Coordinates of C-alpha atoms in Angstrom, one line a residue:
M1 CA 126.5 22.9 137.8
T2 CA 122.8 23.5 138.6
F3 CA 120.0 21.2 139.7
T4 CA 116.4 21.4 141.0
L5 CA 115.5 20.9 144.7
A6 CA 111.8 20.6 145.7
I7 CA 110.8 21.2 149.3
V8 CA 107.8 19.0 150.2
G9 CA 106.0 18.0 153.3
R10 CA 102.7 18.4 155.3
P11 CA 101.1 21.8 155.7
N12 CA 102.8 24.2 158.2
V13 CA 106.1 22.3 158.6
G14 CA 108.0 25.4 157.5
K15 CA 108.6 24.9 153.8
S16 CA 108.2 28.5 152.8
T17 CA 110.4 29.8 155.6
L18 CA 113.2 27.5 154.5
F19 CA 112.6 28.4 150.9
N20 CA 113.0 32.1 151.8
R21 CA 116.2 31.3 153.7
L22 CA 117.7 29.4 150.7
V23 CA 116.9 32.1 148.2
G24 CA 118.1 34.9 150.5
K25 CA 114.9 37.0 150.3
K26 CA 111.2 36.9 151.3
L27 CA 109.7 35.6 148.1
A28 CA 107.1 33.3 149.6
L29 CA 104.3 34.4 151.9
V30 CA 104.7 33.0 155.5
D31 CA 101.9 32.7 158.1
N32 CA 101.2 30.6 161.1
Q33 CA 98.0 29.1 159.5
P34 CA 98.5 26.0 157.4
G35 CA 98.0 25.9 153.7
V36 CA 99.3 29.3 152.8
T37 CA 101.3 28.1 149.8
R38 CA 99.1 26.6 147.0
D39 CA 101.1 27.0 143.8
L40 CA 104.7 26.0 143.0
R41 CA 107.1 28.9 143.5
E42 CA 110.6 28.7 142.0
G43 CA 113.7 30.7 143.2
Q44 CA 117.4 30.7 142.6
A45 CA 119.2 29.4 145.8
R46 CA 122.8 29.8 146.9
L47 CA 124.2 27.4 149.5
G48 CA 128.0 27.6 149.8
D49 CA 129.4 26.9 146.4
L50 CA 126.2 25.3 145.2
R51 CA 123.8 27.2 142.9
F52 CA 120.5 25.5 142.2
T53 CA 116.8 26.1 141.6
V54 CA 114.6 25.5 144.7
I55 CA 110.8 24.9 144.5
D56 CA 108.4 25.7 147.3
S57 CA 105.3 23.5 147.2
A58 CA 101.8 23.2 148.7
G59 CA 101.4 21.1 151.8
L60 CA 100.9 17.4 151.1
E61 CA 97.5 16.2 152.3
E62 CA 95.7 12.8 152.0
A63 CA 93.2 14.0 149.4
T64 CA 93.1 12.4 145.9
D65 CA 89.8 13.8 144.6
D66 CA 89.1 17.0 142.7
S67 CA 88.8 19.1 145.8
L68 CA 91.2 22.1 146.2
E69 CA 93.4 20.0 148.5
G70 CA 93.4 17.1 146.0
R71 CA 94.4 19.5 143.1
M72 CA 97.2 21.0 145.3
R73 CA 98.5 17.5 146.1
R74 CA 98.7 16.6 142.4
L75 CA 100.6 19.9 141.7
T76 CA 103.1 19.0 144.5
E77 CA 103.5 15.5 143.2
R78 CA 104.3 17.0 139.8
A79 CA 107.1 19.1 141.4
V80 CA 108.5 15.9 142.9
E81 CA 108.6 14.2 139.5
M82 CA 110.3 17.2 137.8
A83 CA 112.9 17.8 140.6
D84 CA 116.4 16.2 140.8
V85 CA 116.3 16.2 144.6
C86 CA 113.4 16.2 147.1
L87 CA 113.8 17.7 150.6
F88 CA 111.1 16.1 152.7
L89 CA 110.4 18.3 155.7
I90 CA 108.7 17.1 159.0
D91 CA 107.9 19.2 162.0
A92 CA 110.4 18.0 164.7
R93 CA 108.2 19.5 167.5
V94 CA 105.2 17.4 166.3
G95 CA 107.2 14.3 165.4
V96 CA 106.5 11.8 162.6
T97 CA 102.8 11.5 161.9
P98 CA 101.0 8.7 160.0
T99 CA 100.6 11.2 157.1
D100 CA 104.4 11.7 157.1
E101 CA 104.9 7.9 156.8
V102 CA 102.4 7.7 153.9
F103 CA 104.2 10.4 151.9
A104 CA 107.7 9.1 152.8
D105 CA 106.7 5.9 151.0
I106 CA 105.4 7.8 148.0
L107 CA 108.6 9.9 147.7
R108 CA 110.7 6.7 148.0
R109 CA 109.1 5.5 144.8
K110 CA 108.9 8.7 142.9
N111 CA 112.3 10.3 143.3
A112 CA 115.8 8.8 143.4
H113 CA 117.3 11.5 145.7
V114 CA 115.2 12.1 148.9
I115 CA 116.6 14.0 151.9
V116 CA 114.5 13.9 155.1
A117 CA 114.9 17.0 157.3
A118 CA 113.5 17.6 160.8
N119 CA 112.6 21.3 160.8
K120 CA 111.9 23.5 163.8
A121 CA 114.5 21.4 165.6
E122 CA 116.2 24.2 167.6
G123 CA 116.5 23.5 171.3
N124 CA 115.4 20.4 173.2
A125 CA 111.7 20.5 172.0
G126 CA 112.6 19.0 168.6
E127 CA 115.0 16.3 169.8
A128 CA 112.3 13.5 170.0
G129 CA 110.9 14.3 166.5
Y130 CA 114.4 14.4 165.0
L131 CA 115.1 10.9 166.4
E132 CA 111.7 9.6 165.1
A133 CA 112.7 10.8 161.5
Y134 CA 115.2 7.9 161.4
G135 CA 112.3 5.5 161.2
L136 CA 111.1 6.9 157.9
G137 CA 113.7 4.8 156.1
L138 CA 115.1 7.7 154.1
G139 CA 118.6 7.8 155.5
E140 CA 120.0 10.0 158.2
P141 CA 117.8 13.1 158.7
V142 CA 119.2 16.6 158.7
R143 CA 118.4 18.7 161.8
L144 CA 117.2 22.1 160.6
S145 CA 115.7 25.4 161.7
G146 CA 114.6 27.3 158.6
E147 CA 113.6 30.3 160.8
H148 CA 116.9 30.6 162.6
G149 CA 119.2 29.2 159.9
E150 CA 120.5 26.4 162.0
G151 CA 121.6 23.2 160.2
I152 CA 122.1 24.8 156.8
T153 CA 125.7 23.8 156.7
D154 CA 124.7 20.2 157.4
L155 CA 122.2 20.4 154.5
L156 CA 125.1 21.6 152.2
Q157 CA 127.2 18.6 153.2
V158 CA 124.4 16.2 152.2
L159 CA 123.7 18.0 149.0
M160 CA 127.3 18.2 147.8
P161 CA 127.8 14.5 146.8
I162 CA 124.3 14.4 145.2
A163 CA 125.2 17.5 143.1
D164 CA 128.4 15.9 142.0
E165 CA 126.6 12.7 141.0
L166 CA 124.0 14.7 139.0
A167 CA 126.8 16.6 137.3
E168 CA 128.5 13.4 136.2
Q169 CA 125.2 12.1 134.8
R170 CA 124.7 15.2 132.8
V171 CA 128.2 15.1 131.3
E172 CA 127.6 11.4 130.2
E173 CA 124.3 12.3 128.7
T174 CA 125.8 15.2 126.7
I175 CA 128.6 13.2 125.2
E176 CA 127.4 11.8 121.8
P177 CA 129.3 10.2 119.0
E178 CA 130.4 12.5 116.2
T179 CA 128.1 12.4 113.2
D180 CA 128.3 14.1 109.8
V181 CA 125.8 16.9 109.8
E182 CA 124.5 18.0 106.4
V183 CA 124.3 21.7 106.0
E184 CA 122.0 23.2 103.5
D185 CA 123.3 25.8 101.0
G186 CA 123.5 29.3 102.5
D187 CA 123.0 28.1 106.1
E188 CA 126.6 28.9 107.1
D189 CA 126.1 32.5 106.3
A190 CA 122.7 32.9 107.9
A191 CA 122.4 35.7 110.3
P192 CA 121.6 34.7 113.9
V193 CA 118.1 35.4 115.1
P194 CA 118.2 38.4 117.5
T195 CA 117.0 37.6 121.0
R196 CA 116.1 39.8 124.0
A197 CA 118.9 40.1 126.6
K198 CA 116.3 40.0 129.4
P199 CA 112.8 38.5 129.5
L200 CA 109.9 40.9 129.3
Q201 CA 108.3 41.4 132.7
V202 CA 104.5 40.9 132.5
A203 CA 102.0 40.9 135.4
V204 CA 98.4 39.6 135.1
V205 CA 96.1 41.4 137.6
G206 CA 92.4 41.5 138.2
R207 CA 89.5 40.6 140.5
P208 CA 89.2 37.2 142.1
N209 CA 88.0 34.4 139.7
A210 CA 88.6 36.5 136.6
G211 CA 90.7 33.6 135.2
K212 CA 94.3 34.8 135.7
S213 CA 95.9 31.5 136.5
T214 CA 93.9 29.7 133.8
L215 CA 95.2 32.4 131.3
I216 CA 98.8 31.9 132.3
N217 CA 98.4 28.1 132.1
A218 CA 97.1 28.6 128.5
I219 CA 100.2 30.7 127.6
L220 CA 102.5 28.1 129.2
G221 CA 100.7 25.3 127.4
E222 CA 100.6 23.2 130.7
E223 CA 98.7 23.1 134.0
R224 CA 101.5 24.8 135.9
L225 CA 99.3 26.9 138.2
L226 CA 96.5 25.8 140.5
T227 CA 93.0 26.6 139.1
G228 CA 89.4 25.9 139.9
P229 CA 85.9 27.4 140.5
E230 CA 86.8 28.7 144.0
A231 CA 87.6 32.4 144.1
G232 CA 90.9 33.5 145.6
I233 CA 92.9 30.3 144.9
T234 CA 96.1 32.2 144.1
R235 CA 97.6 33.7 147.2
D236 CA 101.0 35.1 146.3
A237 CA 102.6 36.5 143.1
I238 CA 104.1 33.5 141.2
S239 CA 106.6 34.3 138.5
L240 CA 107.3 31.9 135.6
A241 CA 109.7 32.1 132.7
V242 CA 108.2 31.2 129.3
E243 CA 108.9 31.6 125.6
W244 CA 105.6 33.2 124.4
E245 CA 105.3 33.4 120.6
G246 CA 109.1 33.6 120.3
T247 CA 109.4 36.3 123.0
P248 CA 111.2 35.5 126.3
V249 CA 108.8 36.5 129.1
R250 CA 108.7 36.3 132.9
I251 CA 105.0 36.4 133.7
F252 CA 103.6 37.0 137.2
D253 CA 100.3 35.5 138.4
T254 CA 98.8 37.6 141.2
A255 CA 96.1 37.1 143.8
G256 CA 92.7 38.5 143.0
M257 CA 92.3 42.1 144.3
R258 CA 89.1 43.0 146.2
K259 CA 88.0 46.3 147.7
K260 CA 90.0 47.2 150.9
A261 CA 86.7 47.3 152.9
K262 CA 86.1 43.6 152.1
I263 CA 89.6 42.5 153.1
D264 CA 89.8 41.7 156.8
D265 CA 92.0 38.6 156.6
K266 CA 95.6 39.1 157.4
L267 CA 96.7 36.6 154.8
E268 CA 94.6 38.2 152.0
K269 CA 96.2 41.6 152.8
L270 CA 99.6 40.0 152.4
S271 CA 98.5 38.4 149.1
V272 CA 97.3 41.7 147.7
S273 CA 100.5 43.5 148.8
D274 CA 102.5 40.8 147.0
G275 CA 100.4 41.5 143.8
L276 CA 101.0 45.2 144.1
R277 CA 104.7 44.6 144.2
A278 CA 104.4 42.5 141.1
V279 CA 102.7 45.5 139.3
K280 CA 105.6 47.8 140.3
F281 CA 108.2 45.4 139.0
A282 CA 106.3 44.7 135.7
E283 CA 106.9 46.4 132.4
V284 CA 103.5 45.5 131.0
V285 CA 100.4 44.9 133.1
I286 CA 97.5 42.8 131.7
V287 CA 94.3 43.8 133.5
L288 CA 92.0 40.8 133.1
L289 CA 88.3 41.4 133.1
D290 CA 85.4 39.0 133.3
V291 CA 83.1 39.4 130.2
N292 CA 80.0 38.8 132.4
I293 CA 80.8 41.6 134.8
P294 CA 83.4 43.9 133.1
F295 CA 84.5 47.3 134.4
E296 CA 83.3 47.0 137.9
Q297 CA 84.6 49.6 140.4
Q298 CA 87.5 47.4 141.4
D299 CA 88.5 46.8 137.8
L300 CA 88.7 50.5 137.3
R301 CA 90.8 50.9 140.5
I302 CA 93.2 48.2 139.4
A303 CA 93.7 49.7 135.9
D304 CA 94.1 53.2 137.4
L305 CA 96.8 51.8 139.8
A306 CA 98.8 50.3 136.9
E307 CA 98.6 53.7 135.0
R308 CA 99.7 55.6 138.1
E309 CA 102.6 53.2 138.6
G310 CA 103.6 54.2 135.0
R311 CA 103.3 50.7 133.6
A312 CA 102.2 49.9 130.0
V313 CA 98.7 48.5 130.2
V314 CA 96.7 46.0 128.2
L315 CA 93.1 45.2 128.9
A316 CA 92.0 41.6 128.3
V317 CA 88.4 40.5 128.4
N318 CA 88.3 36.8 129.4
K319 CA 85.6 34.1 129.0
W320 CA 84.8 35.4 125.5
D321 CA 83.7 31.9 124.5
L322 CA 80.7 32.3 126.7
E323 CA 79.5 35.5 125.0
G324 CA 76.7 35.1 122.5
E325 CA 76.4 38.6 120.9
K326 CA 80.1 39.2 120.3
Q327 CA 79.9 42.2 118.0
A328 CA 77.4 44.1 120.1
K329 CA 79.3 43.3 123.3
L330 CA 82.6 44.4 121.8
K331 CA 81.2 47.7 120.7
A332 CA 79.7 48.3 124.2
L333 CA 83.0 47.3 125.9
K334 CA 85.0 49.8 123.8
T335 CA 82.5 52.6 124.6
E336 CA 82.6 51.8 128.3
F337 CA 86.4 51.7 128.2
E338 CA 86.7 55.2 126.7
N339 CA 84.2 56.7 129.1
L340 CA 85.4 55.0 132.3
L341 CA 89.2 55.0 131.7
P342 CA 90.0 58.2 129.8
Q343 CA 93.5 58.2 131.2
L344 CA 94.2 54.9 129.2
R345 CA 92.3 55.9 126.1
G346 CA 93.9 54.1 123.1
A347 CA 95.3 51.2 125.2
P348 CA 94.8 47.8 123.6
L349 CA 91.6 46.0 124.5
V350 CA 91.7 42.3 123.5
T351 CA 89.1 39.5 123.9
V352 CA 90.4 36.1 124.9
S353 CA 89.3 32.7 126.2
A354 CA 91.8 31.3 128.7
K355 CA 89.8 28.1 128.7
T356 CA 90.0 27.4 124.9
G357 CA 93.2 29.4 124.2
R358 CA 91.5 31.6 121.6
G359 CA 92.9 35.2 121.3
L360 CA 96.3 34.5 122.9
D361 CA 98.1 35.4 119.7
R362 CA 96.3 38.8 119.7
L363 CA 97.1 39.3 123.3
H364 CA 100.8 38.7 122.7
D365 CA 100.7 41.2 119.8
A366 CA 99.0 43.8 122.1
V367 CA 101.5 43.3 124.8
M368 CA 104.4 43.8 122.4
R369 CA 102.8 46.9 120.9
A370 CA 102.1 48.4 124.4
Y371 CA 105.8 47.7 125.4
E372 CA 107.1 49.4 122.2
V373 CA 105.0 52.5 122.8
W374 CA 106.1 52.5 126.5
N375 CA 109.7 52.7 125.3
R376 CA 109.2 55.3 122.6
R377 CA 111.6 58.3 122.3
V378 CA 110.9 61.5 120.5
T379 CA 113.8 63.9 119.4
T380 CA 114.0 67.4 120.8
A381 CA 113.7 68.9 117.3
Q382 CA 110.5 67.0 116.7
L383 CA 109.1 68.1 120.0
N384 CA 109.9 71.8 119.5
R385 CA 108.2 71.8 116.1
W386 CA 105.3 70.1 117.7
L387 CA 105.1 72.6 120.6
A388 CA 105.2 75.5 118.2
G389 CA 102.3 74.0 116.3
M390 CA 100.3 73.3 119.4
M391 CA 100.7 76.9 120.7
E392 CA 99.8 78.3 117.3
A393 CA 96.6 76.2 117.2
H394 CA 95.7 77.0 120.8
P395 CA 97.8 79.7 122.6
P396 CA 98.3 79.3 126.3
P397 CA 96.0 81.5 128.4
A398 CA 97.1 84.8 129.9
P399 CA 96.0 84.7 133.6
G400 CA 96.0 88.2 135.2
G401 CA 97.1 89.7 131.9
R402 CA 100.5 87.8 132.1
R403 CA 101.3 86.1 128.8
I404 CA 102.7 82.6 129.3
K405 CA 105.6 81.8 127.0
M406 CA 106.5 78.2 126.3
R407 CA 110.1 78.2 125.1
Y408 CA 111.0 74.5 124.4
A409 CA 110.2 70.9 125.2
T410 CA 112.4 67.8 125.6
Q411 CA 111.9 64.2 126.5
V412 CA 113.8 63.3 129.8
K413 CA 113.1 59.6 130.0
T414 CA 111.1 56.6 128.7
R415 CA 109.3 53.7 130.4
P416 CA 106.9 55.6 130.6
P417 CA 107.6 58.6 128.3
A418 CA 108.3 61.7 130.3
F419 CA 108.6 65.2 128.9
V420 CA 109.6 68.7 130.3
V421 CA 108.3 72.0 128.9
M422 CA 110.2 75.1 129.8
T423 CA 107.7 77.9 130.3
S424 CA 107.2 81.2 132.1
Y425 CA 104.8 81.1 135.0
P426 CA 104.5 77.2 135.2
D427 CA 102.2 77.4 138.2
A428 CA 99.8 79.6 136.3
V429 CA 99.3 77.1 133.5
P430 CA 95.8 75.5 134.0
A431 CA 95.4 71.7 134.2
S432 CA 93.2 71.8 131.1
Y433 CA 96.1 73.1 129.0
S434 CA 98.5 70.4 130.4
R435 CA 95.9 67.8 129.4
Y436 CA 95.7 69.5 125.9
L437 CA 99.5 69.0 125.6
V438 CA 99.4 65.4 126.8
N439 CA 96.6 64.5 124.4
G440 CA 98.6 66.2 121.6
L441 CA 101.7 64.1 122.5
R442 CA 99.6 60.9 122.6
E443 CA 98.0 61.6 119.2
D444 CA 100.8 63.2 117.2
F445 CA 103.5 60.8 118.2
D446 CA 101.4 57.7 118.2
M447 CA 101.5 56.8 121.9
P448 CA 98.0 55.5 122.6
G449 CA 97.2 54.2 126.0
T450 CA 100.6 54.5 127.6
P451 CA 101.1 56.7 130.7
I452 CA 102.6 60.1 129.7
R453 CA 104.3 62.3 132.3
L454 CA 104.5 66.0 131.6
T455 CA 106.3 68.5 133.8
L456 CA 106.2 72.3 133.4
R457 CA 109.3 74.2 134.5
G458 CA 110.2 77.8 134.8
Q459 CA 113.4 79.2 133.5
G460 CA 114.8 79.6 137.0
D461 CA 114.1 75.9 137.8
K462 CA 117.2 74.8 136.0
N463 CA 119.5 77.3 137.9
P464 CA 120.9 75.4 140.9
Y465 CA 122.1 78.7 142.4
K466 CA 118.7 80.4 142.4
N467 CA 117.6 81.6 145.9
R468 CA 121.0 80.6 147.4
K469 CA 122.4 83.3 149.7
K470 CA 125.6 84.9 148.6
K471 CA 128.5 83.5 150.6
Q472 CA 130.2 86.2 152.7
P473 CA 134.0 86.4 152.3
S474 CA 135.9 85.2 155.4
K475 CA 138.2 87.4 157.4
L476 CA 141.2 85.7 156.0
S477 CA 140.1 86.3 152.4
K478 CA 139.6 90.0 153.2
H479 CA 143.1 90.1 154.7
L480 CA 144.6 88.5 151.6
K481 CA 142.9 91.1 149.4

């Protein structure tokens, strides 16, 4: 069976380190400074025979107002309420603090299954803190070292009976008395609704304070991610599963990306690197722009990065509810887009308001359209008819009097679409003619906005034995002759 375990505790007690240990990979950012984690991050943990969902949370602080710390606390308290089990971490080297005692009392009231663990307890330095943890009144503490993996077996022994109890509860809840169900005519023959085998991977990227987390909360229909007026709230790439307009999606919220010259903080560098990894794993990238300052230099760099990584790209202009002259602004945006990002010409550009939820249906349709184009395949017969027409309309140049012959074209892959054209003198084909062919592919096969990869190969490129020295016969083979 499966259950949900939330790791909670004060800042810098080692929650993210233990989270990474349980999921078996470095999903959460880890740094010595407190308050690195701000959002809730989920992962699939494996501990002995147990399989469960583990939640990494922001550090609990004694703030209840609308400050950043207060909003982080409310998000963590929500994780406590939605989890089946809470693992309350204290720092064994520091010992039990008054703040730990306050939150131990809160957890006792909010969650039926609370396990207290003294982390960083390796060696003699953590002995006193481990013994103090008994005084929290949450049962016998588990002695742990998330960094070194010590005490994980003890944690498993504590979790096993709780997991069994939760499994029995779920079995009882699912047993219902048999009832006669009325079936409407024709329902028994109804075809099942087709579903995607895997969720669509979507990353939302952009500059700080563009509204990425607010947009994802609007798609989720709940305040799942931390938001606010402060720039740079999101620090690591958080992935969330959601059914968006009937489409299973795993959506990644990423940290705001600033110019490299402005990034001197080690943690911000880690955050940006985490966001770049999310772009590489995504299938569709939503580049979120601020309507008040769209297409700044950093926006162009982010969009170009997504194109170079070969991702399907959708541009979304946020805070559209604040725009007064909508028609004039939209016309200006489209003109700027075509001029500043010619490599993405034809990609969807959608206006949205993450705050009000307006335009999310159009954004979903644009994402699905971009994904479909990104997966498009063209037959070799169609490509060769197209290539003949392109050469007839505009023959290849003849550098140095050598006539370039393009013999055939074929598509070698999708995601993004990639094509190979077999030609004589591939190195002599100018870049302008390659662009002519790419633009032709984009227009004639309806592939607007998606990255297209075109490779020119000579006839000898497909011969694996070209330029290989002829093997000399051995003395024995000469003798056998």
